[in-house]
XYZ file of C-alpha atoms in Angstrom:
607
model
C 72.254 -121.562 -31.732
C 70.024 -124.649 -31.763
C 72.228 -126.338 -29.149
C 72.004 -123.289 -26.890
C 68.213 -123.359 -27.020
C 68.280 -127.104 -26.235
C 70.524 -126.608 -23.210
C 68.176 -124.039 -21.731
C 65.014 -126.036 -22.471
C 65.284 -128.312 -19.415
C 65.860 -125.350 -17.092
C 62.845 -123.529 -18.508
C 60.606 -126.581 -18.071
C 61.650 -126.834 -14.452
C 61.203 -123.075 -13.981
C 57.564 -123.214 -15.045
C 56.899 -125.802 -12.359
C 53.523 -126.572 -13.840
C 53.964 -129.755 -15.850
C 51.429 -131.661 -13.791
C 48.811 -128.886 -13.543
C 45.853 -128.576 -15.905
C 46.890 -124.979 -16.722
C 50.504 -124.047 -17.280
C 51.748 -120.555 -16.499
C 54.928 -119.681 -18.367
C 56.701 -116.833 -16.557
C 60.041 -116.862 -18.376
C 61.259 -117.225 -21.932
C 64.271 -116.867 -24.165
C 64.328 -113.565 -26.000
C 66.215 -111.951 -28.852
C 65.708 -108.765 -30.838
C 65.045 -109.484 -34.476
C 63.390 -108.521 -37.726
C 59.815 -109.124 -38.767
C 58.943 -112.598 -40.008
C 62.182 -114.435 -39.080
C 64.036 -115.521 -35.971
C 67.652 -114.271 -36.039
C 70.076 -117.178 -36.393
C 73.180 -115.470 -35.073
C 71.751 -113.563 -32.076
C 72.457 -114.763 -28.548
C 69.187 -115.393 -26.677
C 68.669 -114.002 -23.225
C 66.420 -115.295 -20.547
C 63.714 -112.774 -19.590
C 60.955 -112.870 -17.026
C 57.380 -112.557 -18.139
C 55.695 -110.189 -18.209
C 58.377 -108.379 -20.175
C 57.700 -104.630 -20.142
C 59.737 -102.909 -22.843
C 59.398 -99.605 -21.008
C 61.743 -101.134 -18.410
C 63.768 -103.764 -20.276
C 63.945 -102.176 -23.782
C 63.096 -98.444 -23.459
C 64.832 -97.620 -26.768
C 63.825 -100.618 -28.877
C 61.370 -100.355 -31.793
C 60.440 -103.279 -34.009
C 60.250 -107.012 -33.343
C 61.278 -109.118 -30.377
C 61.204 -112.934 -30.491
C 60.302 -115.022 -27.474
C 60.795 -118.807 -27.265
C 59.118 -120.882 -24.595
C 59.000 -124.669 -24.075
C 56.159 -126.652 -22.569
C 54.958 -130.223 -22.197
C 51.326 -131.114 -22.739
C 49.682 -131.434 -19.284
C 49.355 -135.081 -18.355
C 45.922 -134.731 -16.745
C 44.346 -133.220 -19.883
C 42.481 -135.708 -22.066
C 43.869 -136.330 -25.535
C 40.609 -135.223 -27.183
C 40.431 -131.957 -25.221
C 41.559 -128.800 -27.003
C 44.391 -126.767 -25.540
C 44.582 -123.003 -25.839
C 47.135 -120.289 -25.244
C 45.972 -117.228 -23.302
C 47.982 -113.988 -23.521
C 46.747 -111.145 -21.363
C 48.747 -108.464 -23.186
C 50.898 -108.352 -26.297
C 51.666 -104.828 -27.488
C 51.364 -103.859 -30.263
C 50.948 -106.975 -32.433
C 51.904 -110.613 -32.307
C 52.514 -113.724 -34.409
C 52.755 -117.197 -32.890
C 54.452 -120.409 -34.173
C 53.951 -123.806 -32.583
C 56.728 -126.298 -33.249
C 57.771 -124.244 -36.281
C 54.273 -123.785 -37.800
C 52.492 -120.454 -37.663
C 49.164 -120.779 -35.841
C 48.209 -117.128 -35.296
C 48.771 -113.706 -36.855
C 47.255 -110.591 -35.297
C 47.573 -108.453 -38.410
C 50.184 -106.081 -39.796
C 53.587 -106.528 -38.204
C 55.063 -103.418 -39.857
C 53.876 -99.807 -39.802
C 51.086 -99.042 -39.590
C 51.012 -101.731 -36.923
C 47.882 -103.550 -35.834
C 47.265 -102.533 -32.231
C 46.461 -105.237 -29.634
C 47.805 -103.388 -26.591
C 44.450 -103.433 -24.759
C 43.049 -106.658 -26.218
C 43.593 -110.114 -24.647
C 44.305 -113.057 -26.948
C 43.119 -116.655 -26.783
C 44.614 -118.932 -29.442
C 43.639 -122.552 -29.949
C 46.630 -124.902 -30.156
C 46.029 -127.422 -32.988
C 46.190 -130.969 -31.651
C 47.949 -132.167 -34.810
C 50.919 -129.912 -34.104
C 51.272 -130.786 -30.441
C 53.904 -133.236 -29.353
C 53.423 -135.567 -26.412
C 56.829 -134.579 -25.124
C 58.415 -131.190 -25.760
C 56.677 -128.317 -27.568
C 58.196 -125.034 -28.672
C 56.344 -121.694 -28.854
C 57.988 -118.961 -30.925
C 56.271 -115.626 -30.391
C 57.121 -112.522 -32.407
C 56.017 -109.238 -30.815
C 56.216 -106.038 -32.835
C 55.945 -102.846 -30.791
C 57.258 -99.373 -30.021
C 59.724 -98.037 -27.508
C 58.578 -95.947 -24.548
C 60.087 -92.730 -25.881
C 58.033 -92.951 -29.085
C 54.619 -93.275 -27.401
C 52.612 -90.863 -25.291
C 51.390 -93.521 -22.837
C 53.291 -96.282 -21.049
C 50.317 -98.585 -21.760
C 51.192 -98.527 -25.485
C 54.872 -99.343 -25.120
C 55.825 -102.813 -26.375
C 55.696 -105.855 -24.139
C 54.480 -109.381 -23.529
C 52.598 -110.749 -20.537
C 52.846 -114.189 -18.974
C 51.644 -117.125 -21.064
C 48.965 -119.532 -19.899
C 48.399 -122.887 -21.586
C 45.523 -125.107 -20.608
C 42.172 -126.536 -21.611
C 40.342 -124.062 -23.780
C 37.201 -124.194 -21.604
C 39.192 -123.229 -18.493
C 40.731 -120.173 -20.173
C 37.425 -118.795 -21.450
C 36.532 -117.142 -18.124
C 39.803 -115.223 -17.794
C 39.689 -114.191 -21.449
C 36.027 -113.116 -21.302
C 36.533 -111.128 -18.117
C 39.538 -109.268 -19.497
C 37.878 -108.697 -22.870
C 34.706 -107.404 -21.180
C 36.462 -104.798 -19.049
C 39.128 -103.693 -21.531
C 37.141 -103.809 -24.796
C 33.368 -104.314 -24.410
C 32.881 -101.756 -21.628
C 34.859 -99.152 -23.555
C 32.892 -99.826 -26.747
C 29.486 -99.637 -25.030
C 30.490 -96.540 -23.056
C 31.796 -94.932 -26.263
C 28.489 -95.520 -28.028
C 26.684 -94.105 -25.001
C 28.948 -91.051 -24.990
C 28.337 -90.437 -28.690
C 24.554 -90.676 -28.236
C 24.540 -88.528 -25.105
C 26.901 -85.989 -26.659
C 24.722 -85.677 -29.759
C 21.646 -85.174 -27.593
C 23.412 -82.507 -25.532
C 24.479 -80.704 -28.716
C 20.840 -80.665 -29.867
C 19.777 -79.292 -26.477
C 22.498 -76.631 -26.622
C 21.288 -75.588 -30.073
C 17.716 -75.314 -28.765
C 18.873 -73.428 -25.646
C 21.642 -71.123 -26.805
C 22.099 -69.599 -23.362
C 23.175 -72.953 -21.840
C 26.697 -72.939 -23.329
C 27.926 -75.597 -20.899
C 25.790 -78.169 -22.746
C 27.743 -77.431 -25.936
C 31.087 -77.758 -24.161
C 30.258 -80.984 -22.358
C 28.589 -82.543 -25.406
C 31.653 -81.829 -27.552
C 33.942 -83.067 -24.755
C 32.320 -86.490 -24.422
C 32.102 -86.938 -28.199
C 35.829 -86.196 -28.409
C 36.553 -88.630 -25.590
C 34.460 -91.314 -27.322
C 36.518 -90.813 -30.491
C 39.786 -91.004 -28.530
C 38.649 -94.229 -26.850
C 38.480 -95.860 -30.278
C 42.232 -96.483 -29.965
C 41.396 -99.108 -27.322
C 39.231 -101.357 -29.498
C 40.016 -100.301 -33.076
C 42.988 -102.475 -33.928
C 43.768 -101.347 -37.476
C 44.083 -97.563 -37.263
C 44.880 -95.996 -40.674
C 48.053 -94.254 -39.451
C 51.501 -95.079 -38.194
C 52.164 -95.447 -34.476
C 54.156 -92.216 -34.255
C 51.461 -90.246 -36.103
C 48.725 -91.631 -33.894
C 50.696 -90.973 -30.695
C 51.320 -87.384 -31.799
C 47.617 -86.833 -32.597
C 46.524 -88.452 -29.307
C 48.886 -86.255 -27.269
C 47.784 -83.094 -29.102
C 44.075 -83.976 -28.683
C 44.271 -83.718 -24.900
C 44.786 -79.931 -25.065
C 41.399 -79.094 -26.667
C 39.782 -81.792 -24.494
C 41.079 -80.069 -21.382
C 39.971 -76.704 -22.757
C 36.421 -78.036 -23.225
C 36.443 -79.509 -19.711
C 37.551 -76.233 -18.089
C 35.058 -74.187 -20.119
C 32.301 -76.587 -19.094
C 33.162 -76.244 -15.410
C 33.329 -72.446 -15.545
C 30.141 -72.035 -17.574
C 28.183 -74.537 -15.497
C 29.267 -72.594 -12.410
C 28.001 -69.416 -14.146
C 31.496 -67.913 -14.129
C 33.831 -67.249 -17.005
C 37.148 -65.519 -17.526
C 38.543 -64.246 -20.788
C 42.105 -64.639 -19.508
C 41.506 -68.318 -18.811
C 39.961 -68.767 -22.272
C 42.965 -67.044 -23.847
C 45.422 -69.183 -21.866
C 43.643 -72.372 -22.885
C 43.684 -71.320 -26.527
C 47.394 -70.559 -26.283
C 47.973 -73.975 -24.706
C 46.194 -75.656 -27.635
C 48.802 -74.025 -29.879
C 51.840 -74.665 -27.662
C 51.213 -78.403 -27.153
C 51.588 -79.450 -30.826
C 54.371 -76.901 -31.349
C 56.422 -78.243 -28.408
C 55.861 -81.856 -29.462
C 56.943 -81.058 -33.011
C 60.082 -79.237 -31.812
C 61.007 -82.021 -29.342
C 60.704 -84.689 -32.023
C 59.549 -88.283 -31.824
C 62.449 -89.388 -29.601
C 61.174 -87.170 -26.761
C 57.449 -87.695 -27.311
C 56.860 -89.547 -24.040
C 58.744 -87.020 -21.913
C 57.217 -83.858 -23.400
C 53.706 -85.336 -23.579
C 53.778 -86.359 -19.930
C 55.015 -82.922 -18.832
C 51.939 -81.503 -20.538
C 49.739 -84.217 -19.006
C 50.899 -83.246 -15.512
C 50.259 -79.564 -16.230
C 46.809 -80.335 -17.637
C 45.994 -82.522 -14.626
C 46.835 -79.598 -12.325
C 44.665 -77.271 -14.416
C 41.769 -79.742 -14.296
C 42.063 -80.132 -10.517
C 42.129 -76.350 -10.004
C 39.103 -75.854 -12.282
C 37.240 -78.678 -10.533
C 37.996 -77.221 -7.092
C 36.773 -73.795 -8.227
C 33.627 -75.355 -9.660
C 32.840 -77.228 -6.437
C 33.463 -74.095 -4.397
C 31.003 -72.105 -6.500
C 28.215 -74.684 -6.549
C 28.602 -75.192 -2.798
C 27.385 -71.630 -2.345
C 24.966 -71.510 -5.304
C 23.457 -74.979 -5.840
C 24.262 -77.150 -2.853
C 22.060 -79.965 -4.175
C 24.557 -80.442 -7.029
C 27.616 -80.412 -4.792
C 27.701 -83.967 -3.482
C 26.836 -85.834 -6.716
C 29.216 -83.734 -8.786
C 31.834 -83.700 -6.020
C 31.910 -87.502 -5.771
C 32.044 -87.839 -9.555
C 34.879 -85.327 -9.913
C 36.652 -87.008 -7.011
C 36.511 -90.282 -8.919
C 37.848 -88.615 -12.071
C 40.635 -86.983 -10.075
C 41.588 -90.335 -8.561
C 41.692 -91.889 -12.044
C 43.955 -89.095 -13.311
C 46.342 -89.477 -10.359
C 46.388 -93.258 -10.792
C 47.122 -92.854 -14.504
C 49.998 -90.443 -13.793
C 51.421 -92.814 -11.173
C 51.397 -95.656 -13.721
C 52.818 -93.407 -16.432
C 55.851 -92.494 -14.346
C 56.381 -96.042 -13.065
C 55.352 -95.369 -9.461
C 52.758 -98.139 -9.749
C 52.829 -101.311 -11.855
C 50.572 -101.590 -14.890
C 47.140 -102.928 -13.954
C 45.238 -105.682 -15.742
C 42.492 -103.154 -16.518
C 43.393 -99.755 -17.916
C 41.532 -97.538 -15.409
C 41.392 -94.267 -17.347
C 40.075 -95.899 -20.525
C 37.510 -98.053 -18.737
C 36.137 -95.938 -15.900
C 36.422 -92.358 -17.171
C 33.700 -92.878 -19.843
C 31.417 -94.283 -17.145
C 31.985 -91.234 -14.933
C 31.419 -88.927 -17.903
C 28.129 -90.739 -18.541
C 27.202 -90.133 -14.903
C 27.949 -86.405 -15.263
C 25.986 -86.230 -18.529
C 23.030 -88.052 -17.001
C 23.158 -85.661 -14.045
C 23.135 -82.695 -16.417
C 20.121 -84.112 -18.258
C 18.339 -84.702 -14.952
C 19.020 -81.173 -13.707
C 18.148 -79.701 -17.102
C 14.928 -81.717 -17.193
C 13.984 -80.489 -13.727
C 14.764 -76.933 -14.776
C 12.567 -77.358 -17.853
C 9.754 -78.726 -15.686
C 10.167 -75.824 -13.271
C 10.185 -73.378 -16.188
C 7.049 -75.008 -17.592
C 5.386 -74.824 -14.175
C 6.446 -71.178 -13.852
C 5.110 -70.501 -17.331
C 1.782 -72.094 -16.446
C 1.716 -70.151 -13.180
C 2.553 -66.981 -15.084
C -0.276 -67.655 -17.516
C -2.643 -68.076 -14.575
C -1.419 -64.833 -13.046
C -1.712 -63.039 -16.375
C -5.264 -64.369 -16.748
C -6.061 -63.268 -13.199
C -4.517 -59.863 -13.804
C -6.445 -59.550 -17.083
C -9.669 -60.488 -15.344
C -8.893 -57.996 -12.585
C -8.212 -55.270 -15.138
C -11.465 -56.116 -16.896
C -13.325 -56.040 -13.582
C -11.735 -52.723 -12.693
C -12.583 -51.400 -16.123
C -16.181 -52.570 -15.734
C -16.334 -51.051 -12.279
C -14.882 -47.807 -13.570
C -17.326 -47.854 -16.480
C -20.200 -48.604 -14.131
C -19.045 -45.931 -11.730
C -18.712 -43.480 -14.573
C -22.153 -44.408 -15.828
C -23.561 -44.083 -12.349
C -21.893 -40.704 -11.972
C -23.330 -39.567 -15.289
C -26.727 -41.032 -14.394
C -26.607 -39.449 -10.969
C -25.734 -36.116 -12.509
C -28.572 -36.458 -14.991
C -30.965 -37.478 -12.237
C -30.039 -34.423 -10.227
C -30.513 -32.247 -13.288
C -33.956 -33.757 -13.942
C -34.879 -33.448 -10.248
C -33.831 -29.812 -10.254
C -35.842 -29.163 -13.414
C -38.910 -30.883 -11.957
C -38.566 -29.050 -8.673
C -37.896 -25.634 -10.156
C -40.169 -25.730 -13.194
C -42.934 -28.282 -12.816
C -43.123 -27.879 -9.008
C -43.517 -24.116 -9.256
C -46.282 -24.443 -11.835
C -48.177 -27.091 -9.816
C -47.856 -24.982 -6.698
C -49.267 -22.009 -8.638
C -52.252 -24.141 -9.718
C -52.869 -25.256 -6.107
C -53.035 -21.674 -4.858
C -54.788 -19.977 -7.816
C -57.291 -22.556 -9.034
C -60.958 -21.796 -8.340
C -61.871 -25.468 -8.676
C -61.459 -27.605 -5.587
C -61.051 -30.712 -7.716
C -58.294 -29.197 -9.840
C -56.579 -27.880 -6.742
C -56.634 -31.369 -5.128
C -55.313 -33.011 -8.291
C -52.526 -30.439 -8.494
C -51.696 -31.028 -4.853
C -51.566 -34.798 -5.404
C -49.392 -34.307 -8.503
C -47.131 -32.035 -6.504
C -46.738 -34.724 -3.829
C -45.937 -37.341 -6.474
C -43.432 -35.017 -8.081
C -41.746 -34.369 -4.747
C -41.564 -38.112 -4.139
C -40.053 -38.633 -7.579
C -37.552 -35.843 -6.979
C -36.587 -37.432 -3.685
C -35.951 -40.700 -5.481
C -33.917 -39.010 -8.187
C -31.584 -37.269 -5.723
C -30.384 -40.660 -4.508
C -29.958 -39.710 -0.899
C -30.550 -42.545 1.602
C -33.398 -42.151 4.093
C -33.351 -43.176 7.725
C -35.842 -45.991 8.275
C -37.256 -44.295 11.378
C -37.966 -41.109 9.381
C -39.502 -43.102 6.531
C -41.812 -44.979 8.920
C -42.856 -41.701 10.515
C -43.744 -40.201 7.118
C -45.569 -43.345 5.980
C -47.537 -43.530 9.232
C -48.551 -39.876 9.139
C -49.722 -40.110 5.549
C -51.535 -43.458 5.948
C -53.283 -42.535 9.212
C -54.374 -39.175 7.736
C -55.788 -40.699 4.584
C -57.550 -43.540 6.440
C -58.962 -41.079 8.986
C -60.405 -38.900 6.223
C -62.186 -42.065 4.931
C -63.544 -42.840 8.437
C -61.398 -45.968 8.717
C -59.723 -46.684 12.043
C -55.947 -46.995 11.634
C -53.893 -49.255 13.898
C -50.169 -48.713 13.106
C -47.451 -50.362 15.169
C -43.691 -49.943 14.738
C -40.910 -51.976 16.453
C -40.169 -50.750 19.948
C -36.366 -50.644 19.558
C -34.460 -47.742 18.081
C -34.080 -48.110 14.318
C -30.662 -47.224 12.856
C -31.127 -48.789 9.397
C -31.358 -46.722 6.254
C -33.246 -47.165 2.998
C -31.988 -46.249 -0.413
C -33.876 -43.453 -2.126
C -35.204 -45.916 -4.676
C -36.460 -48.310 -1.992
C -38.111 -45.449 -0.135
C -39.924 -44.246 -3.255
C -41.095 -47.688 -4.340
C -42.224 -48.643 -0.825
C -44.092 -45.350 -0.477
C -45.961 -46.020 -3.712
C -46.778 -49.606 -2.710
C -48.104 -48.378 0.638
C -50.130 -45.613 -1.057
C -51.589 -48.127 -3.503
C -52.527 -50.420 -0.620
C -54.222 -47.619 1.300
C -55.978 -46.393 -1.850
C -57.351 -49.884 -2.509
C -58.641 -50.114 1.055
C -60.336 -46.720 0.829
C -61.819 -47.270 -2.618
C -62.790 -50.935 -2.647
C -62.664 -52.698 0.720
C -65.539 -51.002 2.589
C -63.482 -51.702 5.720
C -63.876 -50.022 9.067
C -60.444 -50.855 10.390
C -56.917 -51.171 8.975
C -53.957 -52.670 10.792
C -50.354 -51.946 9.801
C -47.479 -53.902 11.370
C -43.799 -53.177 10.785
C -41.081 -55.799 11.358
C -37.343 -55.171 11.115
C -34.476 -57.710 10.992
C -30.796 -57.492 10.123
C -31.454 -58.396 6.482
C -34.821 -56.805 5.635
C -37.889 -55.091 6.888
C -41.547 -55.970 6.376
C -44.916 -54.204 6.169
C -48.168 -56.033 6.768
C -51.324 -54.117 5.813
C -54.613 -55.839 6.786
C -58.192 -54.627 6.566
C -61.528 -56.104 7.725
C -63.364 -55.314 4.517
C -65.187 -57.471 2.024
C -62.046 -58.892 0.413
C -61.048 -59.044 -3.225
C -63.899 -59.713 -5.604
C -63.475 -62.600 -8.001
C -66.217 -61.490 -10.363
C -65.177 -61.070 -14.018
C -66.147 -57.359 -14.046
C -64.091 -56.560 -10.954
C -62.075 -53.342 -11.370
C -59.770 -53.823 -8.350
C -56.714 -54.870 -10.394
C -57.117 -52.447 -13.236
C -54.379 -49.905 -13.963
C -51.383 -50.525 -11.784
C -53.251 -52.312 -8.986
C -51.864 -55.414 -7.420
C -49.645 -56.208 -10.413
C -47.949 -52.815 -10.059
C -47.325 -53.415 -6.357
C -45.777 -56.821 -7.012
C -43.656 -55.446 -9.854
C -42.315 -52.648 -7.671
C -41.401 -55.134 -4.923
C -39.673 -57.392 -7.436
C -37.509 -54.543 -8.754
C -36.173 -54.143 -5.213
C -35.445 -57.922 -4.899
C -38.353 -58.121 -2.474
C -41.815 -59.632 -2.662
C -45.383 -58.528 -2.192
C -47.886 -61.216 -1.259
C -51.665 -60.695 -1.242
C -53.979 -62.923 0.815
C -57.719 -62.369 0.570
C -61.091 -64.058 0.472
C -64.553 -62.555 -0.001
C -65.933 -61.468 3.367
C -62.638 -61.906 5.221
C -60.745 -58.790 4.270
C -57.386 -58.454 2.562
C -53.824 -58.882 3.863
C -50.874 -57.430 1.977
C -47.410 -58.655 3.087
C -44.434 -56.653 1.770
C -40.812 -57.707 2.407
C -37.912 -55.499 1.230
C -34.167 -56.255 1.792
C -31.949 -53.493 3.090
């Protein structure tokens, strides 16, 4: 056996063709099947090419395989520079001996095996063990056959070996470790955090069931991705492979339910079929047994991939018609996921070679994070829109409440006005029928001229009050005619010349009954003051009319208002009464006078 290895050593050294390069790439080795911990002494070694994929070269082999490779220390590497061995893939676990001394052990070499299928290895070669001439690497790989695993990526195998300065191998190792391990770990933590947040949101918003489905989905995927970076799983390879294959059924069910619920569609038949599938997958795997695990699991994977594609196509069709803004982001993301699934199936069935980076494990968590972030963004916008709608609704409710209150106040005011108007009419009727009849009787039956005149004046005041109580508007032209007739008559009886001038144009304005009454009393008070106190010989009255108001100017040529302390001009109602009446009509009454220059009264009343 030792002589056979020696005879092949020279050929292997020439085959590497890298003795004078700083980094050696070993692409072939001698290989024998063996037991854990020892190299078989009676087995005939075979030359194999590296990488050696057991799915192709040993599809039925479980256990350990020994590889022996020979190398010479590169001549251009300084004696004080450390050498390292870089192995891109060794599945599932590996032990390494240099010149007969063990220099590395990856963990358990028997079930439950330590899993290094996704993890690159960089092992320092001790300088004390290196020979200046020929060096021997014995590598024991313990793994599983293809039929006992659910994924081709976890079937046993060994990649090419690279030996060179440790500093030169750091970049390749770091790059591989970053993409295969670090990215998956970081994405898994992100999925767990995002999934937990989505579950909290789904609990707060029970109607958004798709948040529950997607949150549970990404948490489940994060837990499944632990197989990539968690080397020492507490279960045998066959148990783990069975659990991993079974887990894809509920994962698919969550994905389909998410798509249907997010598209606002759901189907009980689909839900029932998915539930039945979750039962059939473990049952079929259990019936088929461990020797057919790969075949049965991949049949289910193909079926689930078809189901996922159909559900995704339905989802995109629905949101194209409902929420077109979501179509392109979600469509591109689902397209990426679909491409990853197809690529994974092509690798699983050997249509494509295994890639340095496992695409489904690395990129699917990133795409799921994109979908989750998109859901949070859309949900946040919906919450903002709902908050804006709520604020707008509050404003509208406040406006509607204010409008109802205004209408109620208007109705109350109208009702009060109606009641007041009714009461006014009742009082006016009583005054006219009762008091008016009695005053009229006194006018016609009294023997005293003074009493008869007082009764007549009271009757006129009562009629004026009744006219005000009835609330009927008065044409301005009629009011001016009445005022002029009364003022000219009274001034003429006092031997005072009256000069009354109205506007020349036709007057179409009207006065309210209240304005007519108050203006009549102001004008009567003005005329009474002129007759009683002014000693005037002439009185001028000028009427002005505009769109907003009308004005009366009453001017006499008498002695003016006396400023003596015992003056009686402003007693009783007097000037104060005139100003008060004008103020109640939102008008004004101005008095201008000086002793010896007469008096001018300027009244302005708005229409």
